[in-house]
Short mmCIF file of C-alpha atoms and ligand atoms in Angstrom, two decimals:
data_model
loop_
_atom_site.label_atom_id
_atom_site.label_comp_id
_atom_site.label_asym_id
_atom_site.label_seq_id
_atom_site.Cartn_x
_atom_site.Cartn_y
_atom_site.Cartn_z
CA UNK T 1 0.00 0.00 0.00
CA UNK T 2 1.11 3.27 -0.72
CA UNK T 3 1.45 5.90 1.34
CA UNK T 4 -0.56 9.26 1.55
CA UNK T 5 2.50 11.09 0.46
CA UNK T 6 3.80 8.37 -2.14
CA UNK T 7 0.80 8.21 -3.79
CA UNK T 8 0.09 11.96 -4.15
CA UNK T 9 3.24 12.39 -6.38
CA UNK T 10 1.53 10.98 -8.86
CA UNK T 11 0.91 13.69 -11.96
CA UNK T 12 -1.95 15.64 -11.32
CA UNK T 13 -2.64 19.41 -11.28
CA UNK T 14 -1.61 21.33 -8.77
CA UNK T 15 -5.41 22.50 -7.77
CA UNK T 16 -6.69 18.94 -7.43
CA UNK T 17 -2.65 18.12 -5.52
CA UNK T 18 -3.67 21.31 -2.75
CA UNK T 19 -7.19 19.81 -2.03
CA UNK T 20 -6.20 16.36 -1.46
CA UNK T 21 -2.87 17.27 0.47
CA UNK T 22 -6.15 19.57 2.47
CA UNK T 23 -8.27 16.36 3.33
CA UNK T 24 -4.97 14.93 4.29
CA UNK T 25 -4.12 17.42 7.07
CA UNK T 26 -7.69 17.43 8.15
CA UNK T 27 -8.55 13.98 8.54
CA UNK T 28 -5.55 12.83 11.01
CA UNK T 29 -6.20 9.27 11.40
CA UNK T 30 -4.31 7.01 9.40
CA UNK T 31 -7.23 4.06 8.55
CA UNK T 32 -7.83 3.21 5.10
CA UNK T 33 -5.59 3.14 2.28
CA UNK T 34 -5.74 6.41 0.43
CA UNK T 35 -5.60 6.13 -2.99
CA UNK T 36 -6.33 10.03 -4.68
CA UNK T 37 -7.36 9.49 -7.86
CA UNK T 38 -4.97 10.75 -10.76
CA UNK T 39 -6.84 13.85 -12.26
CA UNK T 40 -8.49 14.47 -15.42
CA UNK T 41 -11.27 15.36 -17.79
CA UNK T 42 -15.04 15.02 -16.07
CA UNK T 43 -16.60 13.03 -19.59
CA UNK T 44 -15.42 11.01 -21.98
CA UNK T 45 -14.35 7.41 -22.20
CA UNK T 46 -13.38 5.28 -19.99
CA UNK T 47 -10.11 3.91 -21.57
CA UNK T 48 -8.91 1.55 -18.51
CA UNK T 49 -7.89 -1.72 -19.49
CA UNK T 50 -5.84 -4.11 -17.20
CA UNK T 51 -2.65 -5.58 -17.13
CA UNK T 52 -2.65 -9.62 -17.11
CA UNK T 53 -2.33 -10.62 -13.12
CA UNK T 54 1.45 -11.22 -13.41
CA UNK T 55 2.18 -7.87 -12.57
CA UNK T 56 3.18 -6.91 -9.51
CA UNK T 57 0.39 -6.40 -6.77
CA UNK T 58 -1.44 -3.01 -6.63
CA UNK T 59 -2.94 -1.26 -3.80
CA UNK T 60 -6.56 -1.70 -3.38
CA UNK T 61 -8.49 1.24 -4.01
CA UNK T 62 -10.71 2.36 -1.07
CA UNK T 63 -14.25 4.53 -1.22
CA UNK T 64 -17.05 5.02 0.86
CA UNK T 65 -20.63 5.29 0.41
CA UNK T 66 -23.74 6.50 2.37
CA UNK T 67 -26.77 8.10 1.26
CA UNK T 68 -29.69 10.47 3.19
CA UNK T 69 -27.79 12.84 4.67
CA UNK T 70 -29.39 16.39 5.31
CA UNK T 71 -27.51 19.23 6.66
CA UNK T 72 -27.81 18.26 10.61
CA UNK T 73 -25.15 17.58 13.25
CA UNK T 74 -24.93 13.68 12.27
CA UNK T 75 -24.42 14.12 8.68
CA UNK T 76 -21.19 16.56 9.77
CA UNK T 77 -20.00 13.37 12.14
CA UNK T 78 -20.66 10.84 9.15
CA UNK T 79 -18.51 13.27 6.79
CA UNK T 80 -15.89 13.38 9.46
CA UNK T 81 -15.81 9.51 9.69
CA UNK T 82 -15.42 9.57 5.86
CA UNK T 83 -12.26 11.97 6.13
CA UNK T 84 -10.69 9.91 8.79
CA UNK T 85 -11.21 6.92 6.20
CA UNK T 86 -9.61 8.98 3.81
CA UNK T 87 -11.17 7.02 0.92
CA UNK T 88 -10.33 7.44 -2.58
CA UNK T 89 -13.60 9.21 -2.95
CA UNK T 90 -17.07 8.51 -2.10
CA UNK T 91 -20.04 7.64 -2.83
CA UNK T 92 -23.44 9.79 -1.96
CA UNK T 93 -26.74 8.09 -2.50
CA UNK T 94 -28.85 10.82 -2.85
CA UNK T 95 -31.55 12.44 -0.27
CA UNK T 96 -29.21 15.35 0.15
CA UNK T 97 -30.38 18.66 2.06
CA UNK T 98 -34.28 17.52 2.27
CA UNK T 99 -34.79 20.86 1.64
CA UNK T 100 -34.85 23.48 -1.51
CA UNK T 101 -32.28 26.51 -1.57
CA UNK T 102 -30.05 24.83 1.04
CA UNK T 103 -27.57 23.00 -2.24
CA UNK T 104 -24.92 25.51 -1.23
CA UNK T 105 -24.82 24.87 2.26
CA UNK T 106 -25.62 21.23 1.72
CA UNK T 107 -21.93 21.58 -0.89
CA UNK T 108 -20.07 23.44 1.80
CA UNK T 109 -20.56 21.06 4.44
CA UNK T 110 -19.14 18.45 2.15
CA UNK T 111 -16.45 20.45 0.96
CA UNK T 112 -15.99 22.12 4.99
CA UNK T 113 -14.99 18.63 5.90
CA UNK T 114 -13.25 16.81 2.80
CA UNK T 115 -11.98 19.58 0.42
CA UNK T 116 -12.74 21.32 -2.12
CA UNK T 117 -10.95 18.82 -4.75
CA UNK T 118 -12.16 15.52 -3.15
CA UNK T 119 -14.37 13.63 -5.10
CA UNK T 120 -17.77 13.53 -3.77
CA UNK T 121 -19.71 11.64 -6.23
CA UNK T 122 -23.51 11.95 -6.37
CA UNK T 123 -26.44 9.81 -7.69
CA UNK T 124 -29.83 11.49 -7.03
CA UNK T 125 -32.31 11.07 -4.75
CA UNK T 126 -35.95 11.26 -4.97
CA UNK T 127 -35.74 14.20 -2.86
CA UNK T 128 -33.58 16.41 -5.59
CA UNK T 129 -34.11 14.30 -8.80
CA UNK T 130 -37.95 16.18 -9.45
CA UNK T 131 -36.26 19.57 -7.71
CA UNK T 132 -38.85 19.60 -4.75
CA UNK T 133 -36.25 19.31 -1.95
CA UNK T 134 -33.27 21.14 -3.84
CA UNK T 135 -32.51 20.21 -6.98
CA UNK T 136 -29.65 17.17 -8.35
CA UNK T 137 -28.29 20.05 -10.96
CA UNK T 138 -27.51 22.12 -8.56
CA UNK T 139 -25.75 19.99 -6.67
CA UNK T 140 -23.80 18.77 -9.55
CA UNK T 141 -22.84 21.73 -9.86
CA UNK T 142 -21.73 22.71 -6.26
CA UNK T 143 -20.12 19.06 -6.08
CA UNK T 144 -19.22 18.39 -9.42
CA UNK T 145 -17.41 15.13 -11.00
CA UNK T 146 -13.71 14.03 -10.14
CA UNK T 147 -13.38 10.98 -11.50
CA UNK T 148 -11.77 10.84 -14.47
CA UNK T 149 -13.17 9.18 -17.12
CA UNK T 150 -16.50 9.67 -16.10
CA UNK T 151 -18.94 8.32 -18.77
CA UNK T 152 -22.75 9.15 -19.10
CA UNK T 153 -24.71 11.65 -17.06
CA UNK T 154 -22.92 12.67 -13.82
CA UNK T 155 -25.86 12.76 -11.22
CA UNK T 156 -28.14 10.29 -12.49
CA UNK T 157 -26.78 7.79 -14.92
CA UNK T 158 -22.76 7.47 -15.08
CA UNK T 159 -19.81 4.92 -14.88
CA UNK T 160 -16.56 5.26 -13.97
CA UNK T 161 -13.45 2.79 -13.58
CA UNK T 162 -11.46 3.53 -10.82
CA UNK T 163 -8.15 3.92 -10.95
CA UNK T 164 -8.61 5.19 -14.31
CA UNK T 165 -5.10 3.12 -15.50
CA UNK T 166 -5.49 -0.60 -14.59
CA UNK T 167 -8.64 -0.62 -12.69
CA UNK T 168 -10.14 -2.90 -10.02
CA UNK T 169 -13.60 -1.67 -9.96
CA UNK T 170 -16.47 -0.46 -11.96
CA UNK T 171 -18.44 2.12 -10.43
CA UNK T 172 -21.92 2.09 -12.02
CA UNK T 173 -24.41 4.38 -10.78
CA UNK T 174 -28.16 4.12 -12.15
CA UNK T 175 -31.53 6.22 -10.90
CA UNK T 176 -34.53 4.08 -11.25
CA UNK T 177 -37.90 4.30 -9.55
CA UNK T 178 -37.49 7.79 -8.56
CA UNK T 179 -39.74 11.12 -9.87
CA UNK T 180 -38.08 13.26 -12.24
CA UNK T 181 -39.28 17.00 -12.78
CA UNK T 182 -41.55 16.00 -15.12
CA UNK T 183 -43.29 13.46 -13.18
CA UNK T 184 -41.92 11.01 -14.94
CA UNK T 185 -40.05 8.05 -13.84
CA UNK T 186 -36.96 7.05 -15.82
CA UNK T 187 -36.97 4.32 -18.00
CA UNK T 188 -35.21 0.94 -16.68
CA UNK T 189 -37.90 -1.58 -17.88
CA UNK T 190 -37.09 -4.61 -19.85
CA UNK T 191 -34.99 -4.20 -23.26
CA UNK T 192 -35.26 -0.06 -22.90
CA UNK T 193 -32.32 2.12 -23.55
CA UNK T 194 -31.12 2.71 -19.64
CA UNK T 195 -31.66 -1.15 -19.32
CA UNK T 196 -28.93 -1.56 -22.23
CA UNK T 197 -26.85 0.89 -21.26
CA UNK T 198 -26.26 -0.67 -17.57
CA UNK T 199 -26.16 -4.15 -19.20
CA UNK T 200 -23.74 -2.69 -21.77
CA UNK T 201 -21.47 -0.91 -18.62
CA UNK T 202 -21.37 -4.47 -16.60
CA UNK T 203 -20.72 -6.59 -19.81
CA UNK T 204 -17.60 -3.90 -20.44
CA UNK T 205 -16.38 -4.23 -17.25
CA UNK T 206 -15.85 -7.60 -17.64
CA UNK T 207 -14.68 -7.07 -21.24
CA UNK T 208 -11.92 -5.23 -19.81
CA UNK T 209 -11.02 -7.59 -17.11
CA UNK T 210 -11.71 -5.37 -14.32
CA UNK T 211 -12.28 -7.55 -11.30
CA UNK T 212 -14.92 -5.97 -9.67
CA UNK T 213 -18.59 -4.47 -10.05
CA UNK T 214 -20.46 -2.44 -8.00
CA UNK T 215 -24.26 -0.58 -8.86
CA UNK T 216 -25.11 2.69 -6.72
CA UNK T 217 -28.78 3.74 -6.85
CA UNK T 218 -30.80 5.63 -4.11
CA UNK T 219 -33.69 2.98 -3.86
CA UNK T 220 -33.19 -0.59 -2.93
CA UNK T 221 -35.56 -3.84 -4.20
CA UNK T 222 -35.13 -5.61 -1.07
CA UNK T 223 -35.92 -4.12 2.31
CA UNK T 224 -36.80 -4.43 5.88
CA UNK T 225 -39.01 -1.66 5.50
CA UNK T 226 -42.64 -0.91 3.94
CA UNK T 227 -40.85 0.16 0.92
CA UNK T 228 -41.91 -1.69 -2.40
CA UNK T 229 -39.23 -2.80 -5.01
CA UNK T 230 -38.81 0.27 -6.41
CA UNK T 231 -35.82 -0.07 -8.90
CA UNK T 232 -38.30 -2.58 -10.18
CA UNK T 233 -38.14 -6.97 -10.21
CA UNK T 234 -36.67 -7.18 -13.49
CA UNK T 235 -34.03 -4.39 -13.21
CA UNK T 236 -33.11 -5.90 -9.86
CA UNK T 237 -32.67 -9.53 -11.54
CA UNK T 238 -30.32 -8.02 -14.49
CA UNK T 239 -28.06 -6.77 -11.88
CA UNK T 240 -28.38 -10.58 -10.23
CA UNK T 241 -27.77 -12.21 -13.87
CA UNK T 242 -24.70 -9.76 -14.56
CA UNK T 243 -22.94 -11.12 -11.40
CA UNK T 244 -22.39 -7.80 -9.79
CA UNK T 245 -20.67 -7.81 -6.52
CA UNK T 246 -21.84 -5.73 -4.79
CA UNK T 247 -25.07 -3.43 -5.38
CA UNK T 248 -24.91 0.26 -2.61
CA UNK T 249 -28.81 1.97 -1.91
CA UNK T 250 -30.05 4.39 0.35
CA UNK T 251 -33.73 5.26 0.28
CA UNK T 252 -34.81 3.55 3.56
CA UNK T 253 -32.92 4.96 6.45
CA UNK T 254 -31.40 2.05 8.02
CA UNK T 255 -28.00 0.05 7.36
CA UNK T 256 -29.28 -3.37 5.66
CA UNK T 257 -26.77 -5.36 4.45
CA UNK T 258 -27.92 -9.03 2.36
CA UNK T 259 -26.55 -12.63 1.62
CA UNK T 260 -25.02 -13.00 -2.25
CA UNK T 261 -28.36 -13.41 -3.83
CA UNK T 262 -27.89 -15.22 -6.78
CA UNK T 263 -29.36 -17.40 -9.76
CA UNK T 264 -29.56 -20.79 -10.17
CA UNK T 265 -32.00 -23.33 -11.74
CA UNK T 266 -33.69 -23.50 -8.28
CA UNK T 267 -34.04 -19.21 -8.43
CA UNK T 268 -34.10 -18.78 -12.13
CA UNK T 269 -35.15 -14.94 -10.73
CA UNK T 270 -35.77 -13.59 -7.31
CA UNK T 271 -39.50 -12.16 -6.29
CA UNK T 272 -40.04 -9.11 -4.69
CA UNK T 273 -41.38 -9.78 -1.28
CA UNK T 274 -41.01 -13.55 -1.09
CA UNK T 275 -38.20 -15.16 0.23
CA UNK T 276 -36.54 -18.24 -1.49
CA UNK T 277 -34.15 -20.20 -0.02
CA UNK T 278 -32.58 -21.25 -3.27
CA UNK T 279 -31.91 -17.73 -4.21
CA UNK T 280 -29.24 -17.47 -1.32
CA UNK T 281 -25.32 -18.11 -2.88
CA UNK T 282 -23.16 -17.15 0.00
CA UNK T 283 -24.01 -16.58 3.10
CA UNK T 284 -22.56 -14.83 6.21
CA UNK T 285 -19.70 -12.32 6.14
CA UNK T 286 -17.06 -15.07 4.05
CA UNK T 287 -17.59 -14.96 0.53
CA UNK T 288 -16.70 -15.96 -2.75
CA UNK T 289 -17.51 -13.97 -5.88
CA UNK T 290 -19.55 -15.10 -8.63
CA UNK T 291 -22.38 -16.99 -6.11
CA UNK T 292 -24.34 -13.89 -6.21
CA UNK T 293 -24.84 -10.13 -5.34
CA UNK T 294 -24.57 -8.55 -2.11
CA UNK T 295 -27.50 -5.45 -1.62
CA UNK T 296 -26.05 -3.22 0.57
CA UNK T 297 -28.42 -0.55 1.71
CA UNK T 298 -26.36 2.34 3.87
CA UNK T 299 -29.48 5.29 4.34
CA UNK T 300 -27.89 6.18 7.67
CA UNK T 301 -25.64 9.16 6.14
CA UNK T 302 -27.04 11.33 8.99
CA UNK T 303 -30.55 12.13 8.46
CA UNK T 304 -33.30 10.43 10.89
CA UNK T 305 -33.25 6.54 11.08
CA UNK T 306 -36.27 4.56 10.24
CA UNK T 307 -37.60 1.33 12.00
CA UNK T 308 -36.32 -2.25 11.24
CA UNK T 309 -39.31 -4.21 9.97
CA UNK T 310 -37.79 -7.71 11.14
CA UNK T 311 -40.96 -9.81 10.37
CA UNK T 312 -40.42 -8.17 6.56
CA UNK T 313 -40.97 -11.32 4.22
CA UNK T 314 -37.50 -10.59 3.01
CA UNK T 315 -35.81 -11.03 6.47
CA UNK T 316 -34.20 -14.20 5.48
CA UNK T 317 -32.29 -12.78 2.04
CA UNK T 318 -30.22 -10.15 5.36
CA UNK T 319 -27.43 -11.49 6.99
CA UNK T 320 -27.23 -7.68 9.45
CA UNK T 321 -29.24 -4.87 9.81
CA UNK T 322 -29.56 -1.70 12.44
CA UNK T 323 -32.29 0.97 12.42
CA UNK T 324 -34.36 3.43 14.74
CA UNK T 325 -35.15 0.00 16.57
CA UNK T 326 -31.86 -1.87 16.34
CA UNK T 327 -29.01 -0.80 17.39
CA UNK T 328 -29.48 3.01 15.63
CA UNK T 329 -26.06 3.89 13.79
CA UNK T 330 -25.16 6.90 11.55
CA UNK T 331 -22.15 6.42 9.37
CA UNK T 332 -20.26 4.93 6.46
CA UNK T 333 -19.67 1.74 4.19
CA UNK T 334 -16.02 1.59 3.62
CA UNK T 335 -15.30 -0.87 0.56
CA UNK T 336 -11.82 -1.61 -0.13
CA UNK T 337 -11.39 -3.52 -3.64
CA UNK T 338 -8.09 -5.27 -3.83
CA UNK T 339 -7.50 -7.42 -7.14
CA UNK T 340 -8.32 -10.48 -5.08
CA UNK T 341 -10.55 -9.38 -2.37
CA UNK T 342 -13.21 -7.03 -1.32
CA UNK T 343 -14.06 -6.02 1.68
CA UNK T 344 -16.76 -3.60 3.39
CA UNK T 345 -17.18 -2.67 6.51
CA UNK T 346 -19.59 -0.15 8.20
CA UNK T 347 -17.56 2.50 9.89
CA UNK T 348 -19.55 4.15 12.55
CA UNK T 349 -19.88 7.81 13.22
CA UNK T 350 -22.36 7.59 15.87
CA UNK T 351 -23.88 4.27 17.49
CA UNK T 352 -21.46 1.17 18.05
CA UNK T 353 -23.38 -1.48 15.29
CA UNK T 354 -20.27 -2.86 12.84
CA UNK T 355 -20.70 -5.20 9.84
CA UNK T 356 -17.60 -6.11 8.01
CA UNK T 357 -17.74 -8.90 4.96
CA UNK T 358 -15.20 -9.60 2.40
CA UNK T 359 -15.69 -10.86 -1.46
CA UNK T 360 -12.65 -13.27 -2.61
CA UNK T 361 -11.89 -13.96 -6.11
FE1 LIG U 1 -34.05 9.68 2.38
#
């Protein structure tokens, strides 16, 4: 693993160089393995290709991800567990400020904590995505892309392989099942453009050789809550069928963390409020990839926790879960993507509930 200092020689402007050499002297701890990303353009194509395995090993590149956040006292703590993590970059699930005019000071928190440069990558929620609680553009703007390489629509459709050179995981971030401003939601259905385009974005992935997969979207299929499967049955079996790893929601305020859930002649597709024991590939916190996908909901980026729902027909498909009811903890999934392992663990920023499973390969 490289060092903070090592890997910050790498070339990059000087801008992006100040802000991260920032986060560094804020966040003082020395978890994680930070890994700044090397700078560049915010579109175009992703050009990453690896290297066969021979060569030598590479430090695993670390991120975090949390959604439903607001502008409150906890969502300052979560950010300040993230800088301590000092993550690559991160993740944010959408459900920003829960409020409308408050994108600046919902940006300046962020930026307060981890730096102006630091990439803070956003999917929409259905709080900003129709503009009724502040509105995704804005944000976008406020906290625009860092990745390099981006491809698609930062905000609500996008991919990026990270690192850009050599990569160990595609970062695929999708919005389905949410209002947009025209009422409307987008379209993920069966065969439909966004449908190709994230089967397109996991097939190149693999194309490419890139080890791992992961899906961010702010709504989650399965849930111990009273939400329905809002990304939609079919969408939610593509992602099953493509073998991603690992699949990062918000939506329902609670940390709610699955088995693999996978296919097999016995689950030929899993069912939205049924549980199936045949549908379960690995279980526990020990896995291997390729028996299924792990759904990893993390709505506890600071905004008010909702209630477990432990007799939820889906119980059996979770292997942990905390809420309002259980064990009530704000924070951060830390995912850590090595070229033979990954491994997440939920970081706490307040509360004391820990989950921590690894993906080998
Ligand atoms: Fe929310």
């Amino acid at each position: 693993m490289g060092s903070w200092l090592g890997v910050s020689r790498r070339r990059s402007p000087v801008a992006a160089l100040s802000a991260l050499l920032a986060l560094g002297l804020l966040a003082g701890c020395t978890g994680g393995s930070p890994q700044p990303p090397s700078s560049g353009t915010p579109s175009g194509t992703a050009s990453g290709t690896r290297a066969p395995r021979s060569t030598p090993a590479q430090p695993p590149v670390v991120f975090t991800a949390q959604g439903d956040i607001g502008v409150g006292s906890k969502a300052r703590k979560v950010l300040e567990a993230v800088a301590k993590i000092k993550p690559a970059l991160n993740l944010a699930l959408g459900d920003f400020s829960y409020q409308a005019g408050l994108e600046q000071q919902f940006c300046d928190m962020v930026t307060g904590v981890l730096g102006t440069g630091f990439p803070y990558e956003l999917v929409t929620g259905n709080h900003e995505s129709d503009g009724h609680d502040g509105n995704i553009a804005t944000f976008a703007q406020c906290l625009p892309n860092r990745l390099p390489g981006l491809v698609g629509e930062y905000g609500t459709q996008w991919y990026a392989d990270v690192p850009q050179e050599n990569p160990l995981v595609r970062i695929v971030m999708v919005s389905p099942g949410i209002k947009f401003r025209d009422g409307k939601t987008l379209d993920y259905g069966r065969g439909s453009e966004r449908w190709k385009w994230t089967a397109d974005a996991l097939d190149g992935a693999k194309e490419r050789n890139i080890p791992w997969t992961v899906v961010g979207m702010h709504t989650p299929c399965f849930n111990l809550g009273a939400y329905s499967c809002q990304p939609g049955a079919d969408f939610t079996n593509l992602l099953i069928e493509k073998k991603v790893d690992l699949v990062l929601t918000g939506h329902q305020h609670l940390y709610q963390r699955t088995h693999q859930l996978g296919h097999s002649p016995d689950c030929p597709a899993l069912v939205p409020d049924e549980f199936s024991k045949q549908c379960l590939g690995g279980t526990g916190s020990t896995l291997n990839q390729g028996r299924g996908t792990v759904f990893a909901g993390v709505g506890i980026g600071g905004v008010g926790l909702h209630d477990v729902r432990e007799e939820d027909p889906e119980a059996g498909y979770f292997a942990e879960w905390s809420g309002k009811n259980v064990k009530p903890t704000y924070g951060t999934l830390k995912v850590s993507v090595g070229e033979d392992a990954l491994t997440a663990a939920l970081v706490p920023a307040e509360g004391s509930f820990t989950d921590t499973f690894t993906i080998t390969r």
